[in-house]
PDB file of C-alpha atoms in Angstrom:
ATOM      1  CA  UNK A   1     -40.823  22.422  38.877  1.00 57.00           C
ATOM      2  CA  UNK A   2     -38.232  25.098  38.166  1.00 56.00           C
ATOM      3  CA  UNK A   3     -34.686  24.240  37.096  1.00 56.00           C
ATOM      4  CA  UNK A   4     -31.747  26.574  37.807  1.00 56.00           C
ATOM      5  CA  UNK A   5     -29.930  27.642  34.637  1.00 53.00           C
ATOM      6  CA  UNK A   6     -26.810  29.786  34.501  1.00 50.00           C
ATOM      7  CA  UNK A   7     -27.057  32.489  31.868  1.00 50.00           C
ATOM      8  CA  UNK A   8     -24.383  34.911  30.773  1.00 49.00           C
ATOM      9  CA  UNK A   9     -25.489  38.491  30.337  1.00 46.00           C
ATOM     10  CA  UNK A  10     -23.146  40.966  28.686  1.00 46.00           C
ATOM     11  CA  UNK A  11     -23.478  44.597  29.626  1.00 48.00           C
ATOM     12  CA  UNK A  12     -22.018  47.342  27.498  1.00 47.00           C
ATOM     13  CA  UNK A  13     -22.231  50.221  29.974  1.00 49.00           C
ATOM     14  CA  UNK A  14     -18.893  52.059  30.136  1.00 48.00           C
ATOM     15  CA  UNK A  15     -16.850  49.042  29.113  1.00 51.00           C
ATOM     16  CA  UNK A  16     -17.494  45.392  28.617  1.00 50.00           C
ATOM     17  CA  UNK A  17     -18.618  44.280  32.063  1.00 50.00           C
ATOM     18  CA  UNK A  18     -19.757  40.687  32.297  1.00 50.00           C
ATOM     19  CA  UNK A  19     -22.151  39.409  34.896  1.00 50.00           C
ATOM     20  CA  UNK A  20     -23.370  35.878  35.404  1.00 50.00           C
ATOM     21  CA  UNK A  21     -26.825  35.275  36.818  1.00 54.00           C
ATOM     22  CA  UNK A  22     -28.666  32.119  37.775  1.00 57.00           C
ATOM     23  CA  UNK A  23     -32.176  31.988  36.378  1.00 59.00           C
ATOM     24  CA  UNK A  24     -34.885  29.476  37.164  1.00 66.00           C
ATOM     25  CA  UNK A  25     -36.928  28.163  34.241  1.00 65.00           C
ATOM     26  CA  UNK A  26     -39.650  25.517  33.998  1.00 70.00           C
ATOM     27  CA  UNK A  27     -38.367  21.927  33.703  1.00 68.00           C
ATOM     28  CA  UNK A  28     -40.206  21.486  30.379  1.00 69.00           C
ATOM     29  CA  UNK A  29     -38.278  24.437  28.932  1.00 65.00           C
ATOM     30  CA  UNK A  30     -34.983  22.950  30.094  1.00 65.00           C
ATOM     31  CA  UNK A  31     -35.850  19.652  28.401  1.00 63.00           C
ATOM     32  CA  UNK A  32     -36.784  21.501  25.215  1.00 67.00           C
ATOM     33  CA  UNK A  33     -33.500  23.427  25.311  1.00 62.00           C
ATOM     34  CA  UNK A  34     -31.495  20.200  25.636  1.00 58.00           C
ATOM     35  CA  UNK A  35     -33.484  18.521  22.843  1.00 56.00           C
ATOM     36  CA  UNK A  36     -32.984  21.579  20.648  1.00 59.00           C
ATOM     37  CA  UNK A  37     -29.216  21.457  21.213  1.00 56.00           C
ATOM     38  CA  UNK A  38     -29.113  17.765  20.334  1.00 50.00           C
ATOM     39  CA  UNK A  39     -31.069  18.386  17.144  1.00 51.00           C
ATOM     40  CA  UNK A  40     -28.595  21.108  16.228  1.00 63.00           C
ATOM     41  CA  UNK A  41     -25.610  18.859  16.961  1.00 71.00           C
ATOM     42  CA  UNK A  42     -23.052  19.350  14.273  1.00 83.00           C
ATOM     43  CA  UNK A  43     -21.329  16.622  12.332  1.00 91.00           C
ATOM     44  CA  UNK A  44     -17.771  17.682  11.517  1.00 93.00           C
ATOM     45  CA  UNK A  45     -15.253  16.065   9.201  1.00 95.00           C
ATOM     46  CA  UNK A  46     -11.511  16.530   9.551  1.00 96.00           C
ATOM     47  CA  UNK A  47      -9.575  15.717   6.384  1.00 94.00           C
ATOM     48  CA  UNK A  48      -6.471  13.659   7.111  1.00 92.00           C
ATOM     49  CA  UNK A  49      -3.653  14.112   4.621  1.00 89.00           C
ATOM     50  CA  UNK A  50      -0.510  12.003   4.492  1.00 86.00           C
ATOM     51  CA  UNK A  51       1.305  14.907   2.816  1.00 88.00           C
ATOM     52  CA  UNK A  52       0.260  17.522   5.407  1.00 90.00           C
ATOM     53  CA  UNK A  53       0.513  16.115   8.938  1.00 91.00           C
ATOM     54  CA  UNK A  54       0.890  19.551  10.554  1.00 93.00           C
ATOM     55  CA  UNK A  55      -2.203  20.837   8.741  1.00 94.00           C
ATOM     56  CA  UNK A  56      -4.222  17.736   9.625  1.00 94.00           C
ATOM     57  CA  UNK A  57      -3.196  18.011  13.282  1.00 95.00           C
ATOM     58  CA  UNK A  58      -4.067  21.725  13.361  1.00 95.00           C
ATOM     59  CA  UNK A  59      -7.436  20.971  11.723  1.00 95.00           C
ATOM     60  CA  UNK A  60      -8.205  18.309  14.345  1.00 95.00           C
ATOM     61  CA  UNK A  61      -7.307  20.684  17.176  1.00 95.00           C
ATOM     62  CA  UNK A  62      -9.490  23.434  15.705  1.00 93.00           C
ATOM     63  CA  UNK A  63     -12.431  21.053  15.220  1.00 94.00           C
ATOM     64  CA  UNK A  64     -12.191  19.949  18.859  1.00 94.00           C
ATOM     65  CA  UNK A  65     -12.059  23.581  20.016  1.00 91.00           C
ATOM     66  CA  UNK A  66     -15.165  24.402  17.918  1.00 89.00           C
ATOM     67  CA  UNK A  67     -17.079  21.310  19.035  1.00 90.00           C
ATOM     68  CA  UNK A  68     -19.813  21.489  21.640  1.00 85.00           C
ATOM     69  CA  UNK A  69     -21.369  18.631  23.635  1.00 83.00           C
ATOM     70  CA  UNK A  70     -23.358  16.415  21.270  1.00 84.00           C
ATOM     71  CA  UNK A  71     -21.217  17.238  18.212  1.00 89.00           C
ATOM     72  CA  UNK A  72     -19.445  14.433  16.359  1.00 93.00           C
ATOM     73  CA  UNK A  73     -16.114  14.552  14.574  1.00 95.00           C
ATOM     74  CA  UNK A  74     -15.090  12.122  11.846  1.00 95.00           C
ATOM     75  CA  UNK A  75     -11.424  12.086  10.833  1.00 94.00           C
ATOM     76  CA  UNK A  76     -11.365  10.766   7.281  1.00 94.00           C
ATOM     77  CA  UNK A  77      -8.464   9.800   5.057  1.00 91.00           C
ATOM     78  CA  UNK A  78      -9.150   9.266   1.350  1.00 90.00           C
ATOM     79  CA  UNK A  79      -6.302   7.188  -0.136  1.00 86.00           C
ATOM     80  CA  UNK A  80      -5.189   7.489  -3.726  1.00 83.00           C
ATOM     81  CA  UNK A  81      -5.193   4.546  -6.100  1.00 78.00           C
ATOM     82  CA  UNK A  82      -1.682   3.524  -7.104  1.00 65.00           C
ATOM     83  CA  UNK A  83      -1.181   4.970 -10.586  1.00 59.00           C
ATOM     84  CA  UNK A  84      -0.991   2.495 -13.428  1.00 52.00           C
ATOM     85  CA  UNK A  85       2.225   4.170 -14.530  1.00 44.00           C
ATOM     86  CA  UNK A  86       3.895   2.923 -11.368  1.00 50.00           C
ATOM     87  CA  UNK A  87       2.794  -0.633 -12.010  1.00 52.00           C
ATOM     88  CA  UNK A  88       3.531  -0.472 -15.735  1.00 54.00           C
ATOM     89  CA  UNK A  89       7.050   0.876 -15.147  1.00 53.00           C
ATOM     90  CA  UNK A  90       8.140  -2.490 -13.771  1.00 55.00           C
ATOM     91  CA  UNK A  91      10.417  -4.396 -16.090  1.00 55.00           C
ATOM     92  CA  UNK A  92       8.129  -7.433 -16.167  1.00 57.00           C
ATOM     93  CA  UNK A  93       4.821  -7.022 -14.287  1.00 55.00           C
ATOM     94  CA  UNK A  94       4.093 -10.696 -14.937  1.00 58.00           C
ATOM     95  CA  UNK A  95       6.963 -11.657 -12.631  1.00 58.00           C
ATOM     96  CA  UNK A  96       5.477  -9.763  -9.688  1.00 58.00           C
ATOM     97  CA  UNK A  97       3.970 -12.124  -7.151  1.00 59.00           C
ATOM     98  CA  UNK A  98       0.614 -11.538  -5.487  1.00 61.00           C
ATOM     99  CA  UNK A  99       2.146 -10.341  -2.190  1.00 59.00           C
ATOM    100  CA  UNK A 100       4.195  -7.623  -3.879  1.00 55.00           C
ATOM    101  CA  UNK A 101       1.234  -6.429  -5.930  1.00 50.00           C
ATOM    102  CA  UNK A 102      -0.960  -6.401  -2.823  1.00 55.00           C
ATOM    103  CA  UNK A 103       1.672  -4.418  -0.903  1.00 52.00           C
ATOM    104  CA  UNK A 104       1.922  -1.830  -3.698  1.00 52.00           C
ATOM    105  CA  UNK A 105      -1.812  -1.360  -4.055  1.00 53.00           C
ATOM    106  CA  UNK A 106      -2.431  -1.193  -0.280  1.00 56.00           C
ATOM    107  CA  UNK A 107       0.409   1.270   0.373  1.00 58.00           C
ATOM    108  CA  UNK A 108      -1.775   4.425   0.353  1.00 57.00           C
ATOM    109  CA  UNK A 109      -4.373   2.844   2.648  1.00 57.00           C
ATOM    110  CA  UNK A 110      -1.719   1.715   5.130  1.00 63.00           C
ATOM    111  CA  UNK A 111      -0.074   5.150   5.073  1.00 64.00           C
ATOM    112  CA  UNK A 112      -3.481   6.667   5.889  1.00 63.00           C
ATOM    113  CA  UNK A 113      -4.007   4.238   8.764  1.00 69.00           C
ATOM    114  CA  UNK A 114      -0.571   5.147  10.177  1.00 77.00           C
ATOM    115  CA  UNK A 115      -1.411   8.838   9.864  1.00 83.00           C
ATOM    116  CA  UNK A 116      -4.682   8.288  11.698  1.00 83.00           C
ATOM    117  CA  UNK A 117      -2.800   6.780  14.647  1.00 88.00           C
ATOM    118  CA  UNK A 118      -0.751   9.980  14.880  1.00 92.00           C
ATOM    119  CA  UNK A 119      -3.898  12.118  14.623  1.00 92.00           C
ATOM    120  CA  UNK A 120      -5.555  10.008  17.361  1.00 93.00           C
ATOM    121  CA  UNK A 121      -2.704  10.977  19.694  1.00 94.00           C
ATOM    122  CA  UNK A 122      -3.122  14.663  18.781  1.00 95.00           C
ATOM    123  CA  UNK A 123      -6.899  14.451  19.356  1.00 95.00           C
ATOM    124  CA  UNK A 124      -6.487  12.688  22.706  1.00 95.00           C
ATOM    125  CA  UNK A 125      -4.053  15.373  23.899  1.00 95.00           C
ATOM    126  CA  UNK A 126      -6.368  18.183  22.745  1.00 95.00           C
ATOM    127  CA  UNK A 127      -9.420  16.587  24.365  1.00 93.00           C
ATOM    128  CA  UNK A 128      -7.481  16.208  27.611  1.00 94.00           C
ATOM    129  CA  UNK A 129      -6.249  19.820  27.546  1.00 94.00           C
ATOM    130  CA  UNK A 130      -9.716  21.243  26.827  1.00 92.00           C
ATOM    131  CA  UNK A 131     -11.541  18.880  29.174  1.00 91.00           C
ATOM    132  CA  UNK A 132     -14.152  18.172  26.498  1.00 90.00           C
ATOM    133  CA  UNK A 133     -15.849  14.862  25.868  1.00 90.00           C
ATOM    134  CA  UNK A 134     -16.468  14.763  22.121  1.00 91.00           C
ATOM    135  CA  UNK A 135     -17.176  11.670  20.030  1.00 92.00           C
ATOM    136  CA  UNK A 136     -14.321  11.304  17.499  1.00 94.00           C
ATOM    137  CA  UNK A 137     -14.266   8.491  14.953  1.00 94.00           C
ATOM    138  CA  UNK A 138     -11.557   7.593  12.457  1.00 92.00           C
ATOM    139  CA  UNK A 139     -12.247   6.271   8.979  1.00 91.00           C
ATOM    140  CA  UNK A 140     -10.404   5.404   5.797  1.00 88.00           C
ATOM    141  CA  UNK A 141     -12.614   5.984   2.749  1.00 88.00           C
ATOM    142  CA  UNK A 142     -12.502   3.919  -0.411  1.00 85.00           C
ATOM    143  CA  UNK A 143      -9.419   4.519  -2.545  1.00 84.00           C
ATOM    144  CA  UNK A 144     -10.021   6.736  -5.545  1.00 87.00           C
ATOM    145  CA  UNK A 145      -8.129   8.376  -8.374  1.00 87.00           C
ATOM    146  CA  UNK A 146      -9.824  11.729  -7.596  1.00 91.00           C
ATOM    147  CA  UNK A 147      -9.144  12.378  -3.908  1.00 91.00           C
ATOM    148  CA  UNK A 148     -10.792  15.808  -3.868  1.00 93.00           C
ATOM    149  CA  UNK A 149     -14.121  14.510  -5.116  1.00 93.00           C
ATOM    150  CA  UNK A 150     -13.705  11.447  -2.899  1.00 94.00           C
ATOM    151  CA  UNK A 151     -13.441  13.724   0.149  1.00 94.00           C
ATOM    152  CA  UNK A 152     -16.604  15.592  -0.875  1.00 95.00           C
ATOM    153  CA  UNK A 153     -18.401  12.266  -1.320  1.00 94.00           C
ATOM    154  CA  UNK A 154     -17.237  11.150   2.132  1.00 94.00           C
ATOM    155  CA  UNK A 155     -18.525  14.431   3.629  1.00 94.00           C
ATOM    156  CA  UNK A 156     -21.925  13.917   2.002  1.00 94.00           C
ATOM    157  CA  UNK A 157     -21.998  10.306   3.195  1.00 93.00           C
ATOM    158  CA  UNK A 158     -21.264  11.517   6.744  1.00 93.00           C
ATOM    159  CA  UNK A 159     -23.940  14.226   6.412  1.00 92.00           C
ATOM    160  CA  UNK A 160     -21.317  16.725   7.592  1.00 92.00           C
ATOM    161  CA  UNK A 161     -21.948  20.429   8.080  1.00 90.00           C
ATOM    162  CA  UNK A 162     -18.332  21.467   8.676  1.00 91.00           C
ATOM    163  CA  UNK A 163     -15.109  20.354   7.013  1.00 94.00           C
ATOM    164  CA  UNK A 164     -11.769  21.186   8.632  1.00 95.00           C
ATOM    165  CA  UNK A 165      -8.556  20.718   6.683  1.00 94.00           C
ATOM    166  CA  UNK A 166      -4.995  21.949   6.584  1.00 94.00           C
ATOM    167  CA  UNK A 167      -3.683  24.235   3.859  1.00 94.00           C
ATOM    168  CA  UNK A 168      -1.567  21.521   2.254  1.00 91.00           C
ATOM    169  CA  UNK A 169       2.206  21.112   2.047  1.00 89.00           C
ATOM    170  CA  UNK A 170       3.978  24.425   2.584  1.00 87.00           C
ATOM    171  CA  UNK A 171       0.624  26.148   3.104  1.00 87.00           C
ATOM    172  CA  UNK A 172      -0.041  26.079  -0.647  1.00 89.00           C
ATOM    173  CA  UNK A 173      -2.046  22.935  -1.316  1.00 90.00           C
ATOM    174  CA  UNK A 174      -4.646  22.539  -4.057  1.00 91.00           C
ATOM    175  CA  UNK A 175      -7.408  21.134  -1.820  1.00 91.00           C
ATOM    176  CA  UNK A 176      -8.585  24.376  -0.140  1.00 91.00           C
ATOM    177  CA  UNK A 177      -9.360  26.291  -3.365  1.00 92.00           C
ATOM    178  CA  UNK A 178     -11.042  23.258  -4.913  1.00 93.00           C
ATOM    179  CA  UNK A 179     -13.194  22.588  -1.856  1.00 91.00           C
ATOM    180  CA  UNK A 180     -14.104  26.256  -1.475  1.00 87.00           C
ATOM    181  CA  UNK A 181     -15.497  26.162  -4.992  1.00 90.00           C
ATOM    182  CA  UNK A 182     -17.181  22.760  -4.941  1.00 92.00           C
ATOM    183  CA  UNK A 183     -18.334  22.011  -1.370  1.00 91.00           C
ATOM    184  CA  UNK A 184     -21.958  23.072  -1.762  1.00 91.00           C
ATOM    185  CA  UNK A 185     -23.988  22.919   1.453  1.00 88.00           C
ATOM    186  CA  UNK A 186     -20.838  22.525   3.538  1.00 90.00           C
ATOM    187  CA  UNK A 187     -18.775  25.054   5.483  1.00 89.00           C
ATOM    188  CA  UNK A 188     -15.074  24.634   4.738  1.00 93.00           C
ATOM    189  CA  UNK A 189     -12.553  25.745   7.374  1.00 91.00           C
ATOM    190  CA  UNK A 190      -8.943  25.889   6.193  1.00 93.00           C
ATOM    191  CA  UNK A 191      -6.772  25.939   9.308  1.00 93.00           C
ATOM    192  CA  UNK A 192      -3.597  27.955   8.798  1.00 91.00           C
ATOM    193  CA  UNK A 193      -2.777  28.697  12.455  1.00 86.00           C
ATOM    194  CA  UNK A 194       0.529  26.830  12.253  1.00 86.00           C
ATOM    195  CA  UNK A 195       1.710  28.426   8.979  1.00 86.00           C
ATOM    196  CA  UNK A 196       4.386  31.068   9.454  1.00 83.00           C
TER     197      UNK A 196
END
Protein backbone atom coordinates (compact mmCIF):
# COMPACT_ATOMS: atom_id res chain seq x y z
CA UNK A 1 0.00 0.00 0.00
CA UNK A 2 2.55 2.58 -1.12
CA UNK A 3 1.51 5.96 -2.51
CA UNK A 4 3.73 7.90 -4.95
CA UNK A 5 4.66 11.35 -3.65
CA UNK A 6 6.66 13.95 -5.54
CA UNK A 7 9.32 15.55 -3.37
CA UNK A 8 11.60 18.42 -4.24
CA UNK A 9 15.22 18.00 -3.25
CA UNK A 10 17.56 20.97 -3.48
CA UNK A 11 21.22 20.29 -4.04
CA UNK A 12 23.85 22.89 -3.35
CA UNK A 13 26.79 21.29 -5.17
CA UNK A 14 28.48 23.86 -7.42
CA UNK A 15 25.36 25.95 -7.88
CA UNK A 16 21.73 25.60 -7.05
CA UNK A 17 20.74 22.50 -9.00
CA UNK A 18 17.20 21.31 -8.41
CA UNK A 19 16.08 17.76 -8.90
CA UNK A 20 12.61 16.33 -8.48
CA UNK A 21 12.19 12.73 -7.39
CA UNK A 22 9.14 10.56 -6.94
CA UNK A 23 9.13 8.71 -3.64
CA UNK A 24 6.75 6.00 -2.51
CA UNK A 25 5.48 6.20 1.07
CA UNK A 26 2.95 4.13 3.01
CA UNK A 27 -0.70 5.14 2.47
CA UNK A 28 -1.12 5.79 6.22
CA UNK A 29 1.71 8.34 6.09
CA UNK A 30 0.10 10.09 3.12
CA UNK A 31 -3.18 10.33 5.03
CA UNK A 32 -1.36 11.70 8.06
CA UNK A 33 0.43 14.27 5.89
CA UNK A 34 -2.88 15.47 4.42
CA UNK A 35 -4.52 15.62 7.86
CA UNK A 36 -1.53 17.53 9.21
CA UNK A 37 -1.81 20.09 6.40
CA UNK A 38 -5.52 20.55 7.06
CA UNK A 39 -4.87 21.08 10.76
CA UNK A 40 -2.28 23.70 9.88
CA UNK A 41 -4.64 25.44 7.45
CA UNK A 42 -4.31 29.14 7.92
CA UNK A 43 -7.15 31.58 8.37
CA UNK A 44 -6.26 34.89 6.75
CA UNK A 45 -8.03 38.23 6.98
CA UNK A 46 -7.72 40.93 4.34
CA UNK A 47 -8.68 44.39 5.58
CA UNK A 48 -10.86 46.24 3.09
CA UNK A 49 -10.58 50.02 3.24
CA UNK A 50 -12.82 52.44 1.38
CA UNK A 51 -10.03 55.03 1.50
CA UNK A 52 -7.32 52.71 0.12
CA UNK A 53 -8.67 50.62 -2.76
CA UNK A 54 -5.23 50.05 -4.30
CA UNK A 55 -3.84 48.85 -0.96
CA UNK A 56 -6.83 46.59 -0.33
CA UNK A 57 -6.53 45.09 -3.82
CA UNK A 58 -2.79 44.54 -3.38
CA UNK A 59 -3.42 42.92 0.03
CA UNK A 60 -6.00 40.55 -1.49
CA UNK A 61 -3.61 39.57 -4.28
CA UNK A 62 -0.80 38.93 -1.80
CA UNK A 63 -3.06 36.85 0.46
CA UNK A 64 -4.10 34.69 -2.50
CA UNK A 65 -0.46 34.23 -3.53
CA UNK A 66 0.46 33.19 0.05
CA UNK A 67 -2.52 30.86 0.43
CA UNK A 68 -2.18 27.10 0.13
CA UNK A 69 -4.93 24.51 -0.40
CA UNK A 70 -7.10 24.36 2.72
CA UNK A 71 -6.43 27.98 3.73
CA UNK A 72 -9.34 30.40 4.09
CA UNK A 73 -9.40 34.11 3.37
CA UNK A 74 -11.93 36.51 4.87
CA UNK A 75 -12.14 39.99 3.35
CA UNK A 76 -13.53 42.21 6.08
CA UNK A 77 -14.66 45.82 5.99
CA UNK A 78 -15.24 47.60 9.30
CA UNK A 79 -17.47 50.65 8.69
CA UNK A 80 -17.28 53.79 10.77
CA UNK A 81 -20.27 55.15 12.65
CA UNK A 82 -21.46 58.45 11.22
CA UNK A 83 -20.11 61.10 13.59
CA UNK A 84 -22.64 62.93 15.71
CA UNK A 85 -21.13 66.19 14.51
CA UNK A 86 -22.39 65.44 11.02
CA UNK A 87 -25.90 64.82 12.26
CA UNK A 88 -25.84 67.75 14.68
CA UNK A 89 -24.64 70.17 11.99
CA UNK A 90 -28.02 69.99 10.28
CA UNK A 91 -30.07 73.13 10.67
CA UNK A 92 -33.01 71.27 12.21
CA UNK A 93 -32.42 67.54 12.83
CA UNK A 94 -36.07 67.21 13.84
CA UNK A 95 -37.11 67.94 10.25
CA UNK A 96 -35.09 65.02 8.88
CA UNK A 97 -37.34 62.14 7.89
CA UNK A 98 -36.58 58.52 8.71
CA UNK A 99 -35.38 57.68 5.17
CA UNK A 100 -32.79 60.46 5.16
CA UNK A 101 -31.51 59.52 8.60
CA UNK A 102 -31.32 55.86 7.57
CA UNK A 103 -29.42 56.78 4.40
CA UNK A 104 -26.90 58.85 6.38
CA UNK A 105 -26.28 56.21 9.00
CA UNK A 106 -26.01 53.35 6.46
CA UNK A 107 -23.66 55.25 4.13
CA UNK A 108 -20.41 53.72 5.49
CA UNK A 109 -21.84 50.19 5.36
CA UNK A 110 -23.03 50.63 1.78
CA UNK A 111 -19.67 52.10 0.74
CA UNK A 112 -17.99 49.01 2.24
CA UNK A 113 -20.34 46.68 0.37
CA UNK A 114 -19.56 48.49 -2.90
CA UNK A 115 -15.84 48.21 -2.18
CA UNK A 116 -16.21 44.49 -1.53
CA UNK A 117 -17.74 44.02 -4.99
CA UNK A 118 -14.63 45.61 -6.50
CA UNK A 119 -12.36 43.43 -4.34
CA UNK A 120 -14.35 40.32 -5.40
CA UNK A 121 -13.46 41.10 -9.02
CA UNK A 122 -9.78 41.53 -8.09
CA UNK A 123 -9.81 38.23 -6.15
CA UNK A 124 -11.53 36.35 -8.99
CA UNK A 125 -8.93 37.61 -11.48
CA UNK A 126 -6.04 36.67 -9.16
CA UNK A 127 -7.47 33.21 -8.48
CA UNK A 128 -7.87 32.65 -12.21
CA UNK A 129 -4.32 33.81 -12.98
CA UNK A 130 -2.76 31.64 -10.26
CA UNK A 131 -5.00 28.64 -10.90
CA UNK A 132 -5.64 28.27 -7.17
CA UNK A 133 -8.89 27.21 -5.56
CA UNK A 134 -9.03 29.08 -2.27
CA UNK A 135 -12.13 29.71 -0.16
CA UNK A 136 -12.67 33.50 0.01
CA UNK A 137 -15.53 35.02 1.99
CA UNK A 138 -16.59 38.65 2.23
CA UNK A 139 -17.95 40.25 5.38
CA UNK A 140 -18.96 43.65 6.69
CA UNK A 141 -18.34 43.88 10.44
CA UNK A 142 -20.47 45.87 12.85
CA UNK A 143 -20.04 49.63 12.56
CA UNK A 144 -17.86 51.16 15.23
CA UNK A 145 -16.36 54.48 16.22
CA UNK A 146 -12.92 52.83 16.64
CA UNK A 147 -12.23 51.06 13.34
CA UNK A 148 -8.73 49.92 14.31
CA UNK A 149 -9.91 48.07 17.39
CA UNK A 150 -12.94 46.85 15.45
CA UNK A 151 -10.62 45.24 12.89
CA UNK A 152 -8.64 43.52 15.65
CA UNK A 153 -11.89 42.25 17.17
CA UNK A 154 -12.99 40.93 13.77
CA UNK A 155 -9.63 39.14 13.38
CA UNK A 156 -10.02 37.50 16.80
CA UNK A 157 -13.61 36.53 15.96
CA UNK A 158 -12.36 34.92 12.73
CA UNK A 159 -9.54 33.18 14.64
CA UNK A 160 -7.14 34.58 12.04
CA UNK A 161 -3.40 33.95 12.01
CA UNK A 162 -2.51 36.43 9.26
CA UNK A 163 -3.80 39.92 8.53
CA UNK A 164 -3.08 41.53 5.16
CA UNK A 165 -3.72 45.22 4.65
CA UNK A 166 -2.65 48.10 2.46
CA UNK A 167 -0.48 50.94 3.72
CA UNK A 168 -3.31 53.47 3.66
CA UNK A 169 -3.89 56.50 1.45
CA UNK A 170 -0.64 57.69 -0.13
CA UNK A 171 1.23 54.84 1.57
CA UNK A 172 1.12 56.69 4.90
CA UNK A 173 -1.95 55.41 6.72
CA UNK A 174 -2.28 55.11 10.49
CA UNK A 175 -3.52 51.49 10.51
CA UNK A 176 -0.20 49.67 9.91
CA UNK A 177 1.69 51.19 12.88
CA UNK A 178 -1.30 50.72 15.18
CA UNK A 179 -1.82 47.10 14.17
CA UNK A 180 1.89 46.32 14.41
CA UNK A 181 1.79 47.46 18.01
CA UNK A 182 -1.53 45.96 19.08
CA UNK A 183 -2.16 42.78 17.05
CA UNK A 184 -0.95 40.27 19.62
CA UNK A 185 -0.95 36.67 18.41
CA UNK A 186 -1.44 37.77 14.81
CA UNK A 187 1.03 38.26 11.97
CA UNK A 188 0.43 41.58 10.22
CA UNK A 189 1.49 41.92 6.57
CA UNK A 190 1.45 45.47 5.21
CA UNK A 191 1.46 45.19 1.42
CA UNK A 192 3.33 48.06 -0.21
CA UNK A 193 4.11 46.43 -3.58
CA UNK A 194 2.09 49.03 -5.48
CA UNK A 195 3.57 52.08 -3.71
CA UNK A 196 6.10 53.98 -5.80
